[in-house]
Coordinates of C-alpha atoms and ligand atoms in Angstrom, one line a residue:
Chain A
M188 CA -15.0 -14.2 61.5
I189 CA -12.8 -17.2 62.2
L190 CA -11.5 -16.9 58.6
S191 CA -9.9 -13.5 59.3
L192 CA -8.1 -14.9 62.4
L193 CA -6.5 -17.8 60.3
I194 CA -5.5 -15.8 57.2
S195 CA -4.1 -12.3 57.0
N196 CA -6.2 -10.0 55.0
K197 CA -4.7 -8.1 52.1
I198 CA -7.7 -5.9 51.5
E199 CA -10.4 -5.1 53.8
I200 CA -13.4 -3.2 52.3
Q201 CA -15.6 -1.8 55.1
H202 CA -19.1 -0.2 54.4
L203 CA -18.3 1.0 51.0
D204 CA -21.0 3.3 49.4
L205 CA -20.5 4.6 45.8
F206 CA -22.6 7.1 44.0
Y207 CA -22.6 7.9 40.4
G208 CA -24.1 11.3 40.8
A209 CA -27.3 10.6 42.4
K210 CA -27.4 6.9 41.6
Q211 CA -26.0 4.6 44.2
A212 CA -24.1 1.8 42.7
L213 CA -22.7 0.1 45.9
K214 CA -24.5 -0.1 49.1
S215 CA -22.5 -0.7 52.2
V216 CA -20.2 -3.4 50.7
S217 CA -17.9 -5.1 53.3
L218 CA -15.4 -7.7 52.1
S219 CA -12.2 -9.1 53.2
I220 CA -9.8 -10.5 50.7
P221 CA -7.0 -12.7 52.1
E222 CA -3.5 -12.5 50.8
K223 CA -2.3 -14.6 48.0
S224 CA -5.8 -15.9 47.2
V225 CA -8.1 -15.5 44.1
V226 CA -11.4 -13.9 44.9
A227 CA -14.1 -14.0 42.2
L228 CA -16.9 -11.3 42.1
I229 CA -19.9 -12.7 40.5
G230 CA -23.5 -11.5 39.9
P231 CA -25.8 -10.2 37.3
S232 CA -25.0 -7.5 34.9
G233 CA -25.1 -4.1 36.3
C234 CA -24.8 -5.3 39.9
G235 CA -21.6 -3.2 40.6
K236 CA -18.8 -5.8 40.1
S237 CA -16.7 -3.5 37.9
T238 CA -17.6 -0.5 40.1
L239 CA -16.4 -2.4 43.2
L240 CA -13.2 -3.6 41.4
R241 CA -12.3 -0.2 40.2
S242 CA -12.7 1.2 43.7
I243 CA -9.7 -0.8 44.8
N244 CA -7.2 1.1 42.5
R245 CA -9.2 4.3 42.7
M246 CA -9.9 4.3 39.0
H247 CA -13.0 6.2 39.7
D248 CA -10.9 9.3 40.4
L249 CA -11.0 9.9 36.7
D250 CA -14.8 10.5 37.0
P251 CA -15.8 13.7 38.8
K252 CA -19.3 12.5 39.3
V253 CA -18.2 9.6 41.5
R254 CA -18.5 9.8 45.3
L255 CA -17.1 7.2 47.7
D256 CA -17.8 6.7 51.3
G257 CA -16.5 4.1 53.7
E258 CA -13.0 2.5 54.0
I259 CA -10.8 0.3 51.7
L260 CA -7.7 -0.8 53.8
L261 CA -4.8 -2.2 51.9
D262 CA -2.4 -3.7 54.4
G263 CA -4.4 -1.8 57.1
H264 CA -4.1 1.7 55.4
N265 CA -7.2 3.3 54.1
I266 CA -6.5 4.1 50.4
L267 CA -9.6 6.2 50.1
H268 CA -7.9 8.8 52.3
G269 CA -7.2 12.1 50.4
N270 CA -3.5 12.1 50.8
T271 CA -3.0 8.6 49.1
N272 CA -0.5 8.6 46.4
L273 CA -2.4 7.4 43.4
N274 CA 0.6 6.4 41.4
K275 CA 2.2 4.5 44.2
L276 CA -1.2 2.7 44.9
R277 CA -1.8 1.7 41.3
R278 CA 1.8 0.4 41.2
R279 CA 0.8 -1.9 44.0
V280 CA -2.6 -2.8 42.7
G281 CA -2.3 -3.5 39.1
M282 CA -5.3 -4.1 36.8
V283 CA -6.2 -6.2 33.7
F284 CA -9.1 -4.9 31.6
Q285 CA -12.1 -6.7 29.9
K286 CA -10.8 -5.8 26.5
P287 CA -7.1 -6.3 25.9
N288 CA -5.6 -2.8 25.7
P289 CA -1.9 -3.0 24.8
F290 CA -0.5 0.3 23.9
P291 CA 0.2 1.0 20.2
K292 CA 3.9 0.3 20.8
S293 CA 6.2 -2.6 20.4
I294 CA 5.7 -5.8 22.6
Y295 CA 8.9 -5.0 24.6
D296 CA 7.9 -1.3 25.2
N297 CA 4.5 -2.4 26.4
V298 CA 6.0 -4.5 29.2
A299 CA 8.8 -1.9 30.0
Y300 CA 6.3 1.0 30.1
G301 CA 5.2 0.3 33.9
L302 CA 9.0 0.4 34.8
E303 CA 9.7 3.4 32.9
V304 CA 6.9 5.5 34.4
N305 CA 7.9 4.3 37.8
G306 CA 11.3 5.8 37.5
I307 CA 13.3 2.7 36.6
H308 CA 15.7 3.5 33.7
D309 CA 18.4 0.8 34.1
K310 CA 18.3 -0.9 30.8
T311 CA 19.6 -4.3 31.9
R312 CA 17.2 -4.4 34.7
I313 CA 14.3 -3.4 32.5
R314 CA 15.3 -6.0 30.0
A315 CA 15.5 -8.8 32.7
A316 CA 12.1 -7.8 34.0
V317 CA 10.4 -7.7 30.7
E318 CA 11.7 -11.2 29.8
E319 CA 10.7 -12.5 33.2
S320 CA 7.2 -11.1 33.1
I321 CA 6.6 -12.3 29.5
R322 CA 7.8 -15.8 30.6
E323 CA 5.6 -15.7 33.7
S324 CA 2.7 -14.9 31.4
Y325 CA 3.2 -18.0 29.2
L326 CA 3.9 -15.9 26.3
W327 CA 7.6 -16.0 25.8
D328 CA 7.8 -18.9 23.4
E329 CA 5.3 -17.2 21.1
V330 CA 6.9 -13.8 20.9
K331 CA 10.6 -14.0 21.9
N332 CA 11.7 -13.3 18.4
D333 CA 9.2 -10.6 17.9
L334 CA 9.8 -8.3 20.9
D335 CA 10.0 -5.2 18.8
K336 CA 7.0 -6.0 16.6
P337 CA 3.8 -4.0 17.2
A338 CA 1.7 -5.4 20.2
L339 CA -1.4 -4.7 18.2
D340 CA -0.4 -7.4 15.7
L341 CA -0.8 -10.2 18.3
S342 CA -4.0 -12.2 18.6
G343 CA -6.6 -11.2 21.2
G344 CA -5.4 -14.0 23.7
Q345 CA -1.8 -13.1 23.2
Q346 CA -2.7 -9.4 23.7
Q347 CA -4.4 -10.3 27.0
R348 CA -1.4 -12.3 28.3
L349 CA 0.8 -9.3 27.3
C350 CA -1.4 -7.1 29.3
I351 CA -0.9 -9.5 32.3
A352 CA 2.7 -9.5 31.7
R353 CA 2.6 -5.7 31.7
A354 CA 0.8 -5.6 34.9
I355 CA 3.1 -8.1 36.8
A356 CA 6.4 -6.4 35.5
V357 CA 6.0 -3.6 38.0
E358 CA 5.7 -6.4 40.7
P359 CA 2.4 -5.3 42.3
E360 CA 0.9 -7.0 45.3
V361 CA -2.7 -7.2 44.1
I362 CA -4.0 -7.6 40.5
L363 CA -7.6 -6.8 39.6
M364 CA -8.9 -8.4 36.6
D365 CA -12.3 -7.4 35.1
E366 CA -13.7 -10.3 33.0
P367 CA -10.3 -10.9 31.4
C368 CA -11.5 -13.7 29.3
S369 CA -14.8 -12.4 28.1
A370 CA -13.3 -11.4 24.5
L371 CA -11.3 -14.6 24.2
D372 CA -11.7 -18.2 22.8
P373 CA -11.6 -21.2 25.0
I374 CA -8.1 -22.0 24.5
S375 CA -6.9 -18.6 25.3
T376 CA -9.3 -18.6 28.2
A377 CA -7.7 -22.0 29.5
K378 CA -4.3 -20.5 29.2
I379 CA -5.2 -17.4 31.2
E380 CA -6.8 -19.5 33.9
A381 CA -3.7 -21.7 34.2
L382 CA -1.9 -18.4 34.5
I383 CA -4.1 -17.0 37.2
L384 CA -3.6 -20.2 39.3
R385 CA 0.2 -19.9 39.0
L386 CA 0.2 -16.1 39.7
K387 CA -1.7 -16.5 43.1
E388 CA 1.4 -17.9 44.6
R389 CA 2.7 -14.4 44.3
F390 CA -0.1 -12.0 44.0
T391 CA -3.6 -11.4 45.5
I392 CA -6.0 -11.6 42.7
V393 CA -9.6 -10.3 42.5
I394 CA -11.3 -11.3 39.2
V395 CA -14.8 -10.4 37.9
T396 CA -16.5 -13.1 36.0
H397 CA -19.6 -14.0 34.3
N398 CA -18.6 -17.6 33.9
M399 CA -19.5 -19.8 36.8
Q400 CA -17.2 -22.5 35.9
Q401 CA -14.4 -20.2 35.6
A402 CA -15.1 -18.9 39.1
Q403 CA -15.0 -22.5 40.4
R404 CA -11.9 -23.4 38.5
V405 CA -9.7 -20.4 39.7
A406 CA -11.3 -18.7 42.8
D407 CA -10.5 -19.7 46.4
F408 CA -13.4 -17.4 47.5
T409 CA -16.4 -16.0 45.8
A410 CA -18.5 -12.9 46.4
F411 CA -22.0 -12.8 45.1
M412 CA -23.3 -9.3 44.4
Y413 CA -26.8 -8.1 43.6
L414 CA -28.1 -4.6 42.9
G415 CA -25.1 -3.0 44.3
E416 CA -25.1 -5.0 47.6
L417 CA -22.8 -8.0 48.6
I418 CA -25.3 -10.7 49.2
E419 CA -22.8 -13.5 50.2
F420 CA -19.1 -14.2 50.5
G421 CA -17.3 -17.3 51.3
R422 CA -15.2 -20.2 50.1
T423 CA -16.1 -20.9 46.4
S424 CA -17.0 -24.4 47.1
A425 CA -19.6 -23.2 49.8
I426 CA -21.1 -20.6 47.6
F427 CA -21.7 -22.9 44.8
E428 CA -22.7 -25.9 46.8
Q429 CA -24.3 -24.8 50.0
P430 CA -25.1 -21.0 49.7
N431 CA -26.9 -19.4 52.6
Q432 CA -29.0 -17.2 50.7
E433 CA -31.9 -17.9 48.5
L434 CA -30.7 -15.3 45.9
T435 CA -27.2 -16.9 45.8
R436 CA -28.7 -20.3 45.1
N437 CA -30.9 -19.1 42.3
Y438 CA -28.0 -17.2 40.7
V439 CA -25.4 -19.9 40.8
S440 CA -27.8 -22.6 39.6
G441 CA -28.6 -20.3 36.7
H442 CA -32.2 -19.3 37.4
F443 CA -31.5 -15.6 36.5
G444 CA -28.5 -13.2 35.6
Chain B
M131 CA -32.2 12.5 -6.0
R132 CA -30.9 12.8 -9.4
W133 CA -30.6 16.6 -9.4
L134 CA -28.5 16.4 -6.2
F135 CA -26.1 14.3 -8.0
L136 CA -26.1 16.6 -11.0
C137 CA -25.4 19.4 -8.5
A138 CA -22.4 17.5 -7.1
V139 CA -21.1 16.8 -10.7
L140 CA -21.5 20.5 -11.5
V141 CA -19.4 21.6 -8.5
F142 CA -16.8 19.1 -9.3
L143 CA -16.7 20.3 -12.9
L144 CA -16.3 23.9 -11.7
C145 CA -13.4 22.9 -9.6
C146 CA -11.7 21.1 -12.5
F147 CA -12.5 24.1 -14.7
V148 CA -10.7 26.5 -12.3
F149 CA -7.7 24.2 -11.9
W150 CA -7.4 23.6 -15.6
D151 CA -7.8 27.4 -16.5
I152 CA -4.9 28.2 -14.1
A153 CA -2.8 25.2 -14.9
S154 CA -3.0 25.6 -18.7
K155 CA -2.3 29.3 -18.7
G156 CA 0.4 29.0 -16.0
F157 CA 2.1 26.0 -17.2
G158 CA 4.1 27.5 -20.0
V159 CA 5.6 30.1 -17.7
V160 CA 6.7 27.8 -15.0
S161 CA 10.3 26.8 -15.6
L162 CA 13.4 26.3 -13.4
E163 CA 14.3 29.9 -14.2
F164 CA 10.9 31.2 -13.2
L165 CA 11.2 29.4 -9.9
L166 CA 14.8 30.2 -9.2
T167 CA 15.4 33.9 -10.3
S168 CA 14.1 37.2 -9.0
P169 CA 11.7 39.5 -11.0
R170 CA 13.3 41.8 -13.4
K171 CA 12.5 45.0 -15.3
G172 CA 9.6 46.2 -13.1
M173 CA 8.3 42.6 -12.7
T174 CA 7.6 42.2 -16.4
E175 CA 10.4 39.6 -16.7
G176 CA 12.2 37.1 -14.5
G177 CA 10.9 34.7 -11.9
I178 CA 9.4 34.6 -8.4
F179 CA 12.1 33.2 -6.4
P180 CA 11.9 35.7 -3.5
A181 CA 8.2 35.3 -3.2
I182 CA 8.4 31.5 -2.9
V183 CA 11.1 31.8 -0.2
G184 CA 9.1 34.5 1.5
T185 CA 6.0 32.2 1.6
I186 CA 8.0 29.3 2.9
Y187 CA 9.8 31.5 5.6
V188 CA 6.5 33.0 6.9
S189 CA 5.0 29.7 6.9
L190 CA 7.8 28.4 9.1
V191 CA 7.4 31.3 11.4
T192 CA 3.8 30.7 11.7
A193 CA 4.5 27.0 12.4
V194 CA 7.0 27.7 15.0
F195 CA 4.5 29.9 16.9
V196 CA 1.3 27.9 16.3
I197 CA 2.5 24.4 17.1
P198 CA 3.5 25.0 20.7
F199 CA 0.7 27.2 21.5
G200 CA -2.0 25.4 19.6
V201 CA -0.9 22.0 20.9
A202 CA -0.6 23.1 24.4
T203 CA -4.1 24.7 24.3
A204 CA -5.5 21.6 23.0
I205 CA -3.9 19.4 25.5
Y206 CA -5.1 21.7 28.3
L207 CA -8.8 21.9 26.9
S208 CA -9.0 18.2 26.3
E209 CA -7.0 16.6 29.0
Y210 CA -7.1 18.9 32.0
A211 CA -10.0 21.5 31.8
R212 CA -13.0 20.5 33.7
D213 CA -16.2 21.4 32.0
T214 CA -16.9 24.8 33.6
W215 CA -18.4 28.1 32.1
V216 CA -14.8 29.4 31.9
T217 CA -13.6 26.6 29.7
R218 CA -16.8 26.8 27.7
L219 CA -16.1 30.5 27.1
I220 CA -12.5 29.8 26.0
R221 CA -13.7 27.1 23.6
A222 CA -16.5 29.5 22.2
A223 CA -13.9 32.2 21.8
I224 CA -11.5 30.0 19.8
R225 CA -14.3 28.8 17.7
N226 CA -15.3 32.3 16.8
L227 CA -11.8 33.3 16.2
A228 CA -12.0 30.9 13.2
G229 CA -14.8 32.9 11.7
V230 CA -13.1 36.3 12.0
P231 CA -12.3 37.8 8.5
S232 CA -8.7 37.8 7.7
I233 CA -8.3 41.6 7.1
I234 CA -9.3 42.0 10.9
Y235 CA -6.2 39.8 11.7
G236 CA -4.2 42.1 9.5
L237 CA -5.3 45.2 11.5
F238 CA -4.8 43.4 14.7
G239 CA -1.3 42.4 13.6
V240 CA -0.5 46.0 12.8
A241 CA -1.8 47.3 16.2
I242 CA -0.2 44.5 18.4
F243 CA 2.9 43.2 16.7
V244 CA 4.1 46.0 14.2
D245 CA 3.3 49.1 16.4
G246 CA 2.5 47.7 19.9
L247 CA 5.4 45.4 20.4
G248 CA 7.6 47.5 17.9
M249 CA 8.5 44.7 15.5
G250 CA 7.9 46.9 12.6
P251 CA 6.7 45.3 9.3
S252 CA 8.7 42.0 9.3
L253 CA 8.6 38.2 8.8
L254 CA 8.1 37.8 12.4
A255 CA 5.1 40.3 12.7
S256 CA 3.4 38.6 9.7
G257 CA 4.2 35.0 11.0
L258 CA 2.8 35.8 14.3
T259 CA -0.4 37.3 12.6
L260 CA -0.8 34.3 10.4
G261 CA -0.2 32.1 13.6
L262 CA -3.3 33.8 15.3
L263 CA -5.3 33.1 12.0
T264 CA -4.3 29.4 12.1
L265 CA -4.5 28.9 15.9
P266 CA -8.2 28.1 16.0
Y267 CA -7.7 25.3 13.3
V268 CA -4.8 23.8 15.2
V269 CA -6.5 23.9 18.5
A270 CA -9.6 22.3 17.0
A271 CA -7.8 19.6 15.1
G272 CA -5.7 19.0 18.3
E273 CA -8.7 18.6 20.5
E274 CA -10.3 16.4 18.0
A275 CA -7.3 14.2 17.7
L276 CA -6.9 13.9 21.4
R277 CA -10.5 13.1 22.0
H278 CA -10.3 10.3 19.4
V279 CA -7.5 8.4 21.6
P280 CA -9.3 5.6 23.2
G281 CA -9.9 5.9 26.9
S282 CA -8.5 2.4 27.3
Y283 CA -5.1 3.6 26.6
R284 CA -5.3 6.3 29.2
E285 CA -6.7 3.9 31.7
G286 CA -4.1 1.3 30.9
A287 CA -1.2 3.8 31.5
L288 CA -2.7 5.1 34.8
A289 CA -3.4 1.5 36.0
L290 CA 0.4 1.0 35.8
G291 CA 1.1 4.0 38.0
A292 CA 1.7 6.5 35.4
T293 CA 0.9 10.1 36.3
H294 CA -1.6 12.1 34.3
W295 CA 1.2 14.0 32.5
Q296 CA 3.2 10.8 31.9
S297 CA 0.2 9.1 30.3
I298 CA -0.4 12.0 28.1
R299 CA 3.2 12.4 27.0
T300 CA 4.0 8.7 26.5
V301 CA 0.7 7.3 25.3
V302 CA -2.0 9.8 24.5
L303 CA 0.2 12.2 22.5
P304 CA 1.9 9.7 20.3
V305 CA -1.4 8.3 19.3
A306 CA -2.8 11.8 18.6
T307 CA 0.2 13.0 16.7
P308 CA -0.9 12.2 13.1
G309 CA -4.3 14.0 13.7
I310 CA -2.4 17.1 15.3
V311 CA 0.1 17.2 12.3
T312 CA -2.8 16.9 9.8
G313 CA -4.4 19.9 11.4
V314 CA -1.3 21.9 11.6
L315 CA -0.6 21.2 7.8
L316 CA -4.1 22.3 6.8
G317 CA -4.0 25.4 9.0
L318 CA -0.6 26.2 7.4
S319 CA -1.9 25.6 3.9
R320 CA -4.8 28.1 4.6
A321 CA -2.3 30.7 6.0
A322 CA 0.0 30.5 3.0
G323 CA -2.6 31.6 0.7
E324 CA -3.7 34.6 2.8
T325 CA -3.0 38.1 1.7
A326 CA -4.8 40.5 4.0
P327 CA -3.0 39.4 7.2
I328 CA 0.4 40.0 5.8
L329 CA -0.5 43.2 3.9
F330 CA 0.2 45.7 6.5
T331 CA 2.6 43.6 8.6
G332 CA 5.6 42.7 6.6
V333 CA 5.1 41.8 3.0
A334 CA 6.8 43.9 0.5
F335 CA 5.9 44.9 -2.9
Y336 CA 9.4 44.1 -4.5
L337 CA 12.7 43.0 -2.9
R338 CA 15.7 41.9 -4.7
Y339 CA 16.8 39.7 -2.0
V340 CA 15.5 37.1 0.3
P341 CA 15.1 38.1 4.0
S342 CA 18.1 37.1 6.1
S343 CA 16.3 37.5 9.5
V344 CA 12.9 37.6 11.1
W345 CA 13.1 41.3 11.3
D346 CA 13.3 41.8 7.4
E347 CA 10.3 42.3 5.1
F348 CA 9.6 39.7 2.6
M349 CA 7.8 38.9 -0.5
A350 CA 5.0 36.3 -0.7
L351 CA 3.2 34.5 -3.4
P352 CA -0.4 35.6 -2.7
Y353 CA 0.6 39.2 -2.5
H354 CA 2.8 39.1 -5.5
L355 CA -0.1 37.6 -7.3
F356 CA -2.3 40.3 -6.2
I357 CA 0.1 42.9 -7.5
L358 CA 0.6 41.3 -10.9
A359 CA -3.2 40.8 -11.3
T360 CA -4.5 44.1 -10.3
Q361 CA -1.9 46.7 -9.4
H362 CA 0.7 46.4 -12.2
H363 CA 1.2 49.2 -14.8
A364 CA 1.3 46.6 -17.5
I365 CA -1.4 44.2 -16.5
H366 CA -1.8 42.5 -19.7
Q367 CA 1.8 42.0 -20.4
V368 CA 2.3 40.2 -17.0
R369 CA -0.8 38.2 -17.1
P370 CA 1.1 35.0 -18.0
L371 CA 3.4 35.6 -15.0
A372 CA 0.4 36.0 -12.8
Y373 CA -0.9 32.6 -13.9
G374 CA 2.4 31.1 -13.3
T375 CA 2.4 32.4 -9.8
A376 CA -1.0 31.3 -9.2
L377 CA 0.0 27.8 -10.2
V378 CA 3.1 27.8 -8.0
L379 CA 0.9 29.0 -5.1
L380 CA -1.7 26.4 -5.9
G381 CA 1.1 23.8 -6.0
F382 CA 2.4 24.8 -2.7
V383 CA -1.0 24.7 -0.9
F384 CA -1.8 21.4 -2.6
S385 CA 1.4 19.7 -1.5
L386 CA 0.7 20.7 2.1
N387 CA -2.8 19.2 1.8
L388 CA -1.3 16.1 0.1
M389 CA 1.2 15.8 3.0
A390 CA -1.6 16.0 5.6
F391 CA -3.5 13.3 3.7
W392 CA -0.4 11.2 3.6
V393 CA 0.3 11.6 7.4
R394 CA -3.3 10.8 8.2
K395 CA -3.2 7.6 6.0
K396 CA 0.3 6.3 7.0
Y397 CA 0.2 6.9 10.8
S398 CA -3.3 6.6 11.7
V399 CA -3.8 4.1 14.4
Y400 CA -7.4 4.9 15.1
G401 CA -9.8 2.0 14.7
Q402 CA -7.3 -0.5 15.7
Q403 CA -8.6 -0.6 19.3
Ligands
ATP1073 N1 -19.8 5.8 34.7 C1 -21.0 5.6 35.2 N2 -22.0 6.5 35.2 C2 -23.1 6.3 35.7 N3 -23.5 5.1 36.1 C3 -22.7 4.1 36.0 C4 -21.4 4.1 35.4 N4 -20.8 3.0 35.5 C5 -21.7 2.2 35.9 N5 -22.8 2.7 36.2 C6 -24.0 2.1 36.9 O1 -23.6 1.3 38.0 C7 -24.2 0.2 38.0 C8 -23.1 -0.9 38.2 O2 -22.3 -0.9 37.0 P1 -21.1 -1.9 36.9 O3 -20.4 -1.6 35.6 O4 -20.3 -1.9 38.1 O5 -21.8 -3.4 36.8 P2 -21.2 -4.8 36.6 O6 -21.6 -5.6 37.5 O7 -19.7 -4.7 36.1 O8 -21.9 -5.2 35.2 P3 -21.5 -6.1 34.0 O9 -21.6 -7.4 34.5 O10 -22.4 -5.9 32.9 O11 -20.0 -5.6 33.6 C9 -25.0 -0.1 36.9 O12 -26.3 0.2 37.2 C10 -24.5 0.9 35.8 O13 -25.6 1.6 35.1
MG1074 MG1 -18.4 -4.9 34.6

């Protein structure tokens, strides 16, 4: 593709099959994700968006019934290879979950957590990174006096921004987001969308969303999935305005899903 | 439905009656002197200090043994073990252990700790025997507490690059701790009231002094009560002392239960996610 000649790809997924036991959830999915861009994964419920997303940081390793075939190249190296160091991989590929999941610790400790488990113990360095990540996540002014308060006392939207701060504190290269706004009100959603647009200057972002407007607002590229297959992938404007596939047209115009 | 309710009321009243009976007959005996002095004149006078201290000591030995082993087993079963027939066998064995009559533990303790390992009758042998008795409770409570830790915490930790063990140590265990502590306290409260497991393994009929090391024999509340109530040469004369001892034992067990309740209430973070 011309696209891949012009822009270097951070992630290349090649012929990825994924089985939950006997059930195939991904069918030969191939997808190239350019560096420092936002890619939206859309499609009806159960089509495999979360499954694909969780393959990229090997979250499926927790589930013994999952089997993967194919390749996922991160900077050209196949992360599905058996000798991949999962801890290093997950430090490079961060994740923000659908339901905000801060730890039952203080706000400060939540953001410091990733640094500590990755072997950083220099207190001044941690303090600086915590502050910077919280600022980056547009949360600083709301929590700067409460850093030692429990994170679970924050509102849902604040918790989700804290989870983003927690993810970027370890300076990942890629951030995976699985419907990060689906549990949030419109104002919190707008804040997180603004945040995503800023973060893409530094990170490659893959976001699952059910919200078509959101995909159009934040994503440079959009992938439409259906029943475990990748139906169409391209620039977001192309997917929404002139899709090549009948299925895509029906989905983005709201005929099903 | 009404007769079900009446049954419940009846059971409740029975409990109240038992408690009232012991409390009313024991209350007059329990004084600071009773709590802080040794028995005198063939146990017809004096207090129960060595028995109180012995029960506390043996509970401590039990705790020191059962906490690390029980918690480690619970962590292994809940966080590491795959669901194979071996782990199912281990689980079934532990569950069955909870149903073994306590006198069997006593015999086992004699065979293994007192004779087999040459500990002789001692605090240590009794504590370990009670530890075995408590183990299934602690393992079950630990597994239960660990299972209740939301998966989203584990995923959150792993997604930041934590190793499996790091995620357990820094996120899962702290969240599970109140549940584990509750299980330990309830297990200990059961152990504190047992007579059979300590009977042959270290408890003594009468000692003037409190034990000074884990190799010493000791007095204990439940055994002392057993002696006063059934084995004494002047049973009627010492009846009030028996009730006093019963009340103190009840108080000890009660406060362990109360502590368990308090820990669960105060530190519970379940349901916040
Ligand atoms: N742990 C699992 N075990 C078995 N099957 C699963 C598991 N997780 C997902 N599936 C199945 O795989 C398919 C894809 O699921 P997935 O969660 O990836 O869909 P999704 O596109 O994210 O849906 P949604 O929009 O509802 O989040 C579904 O058919 C689902 O039932
Ligand atoms: Mg999903």
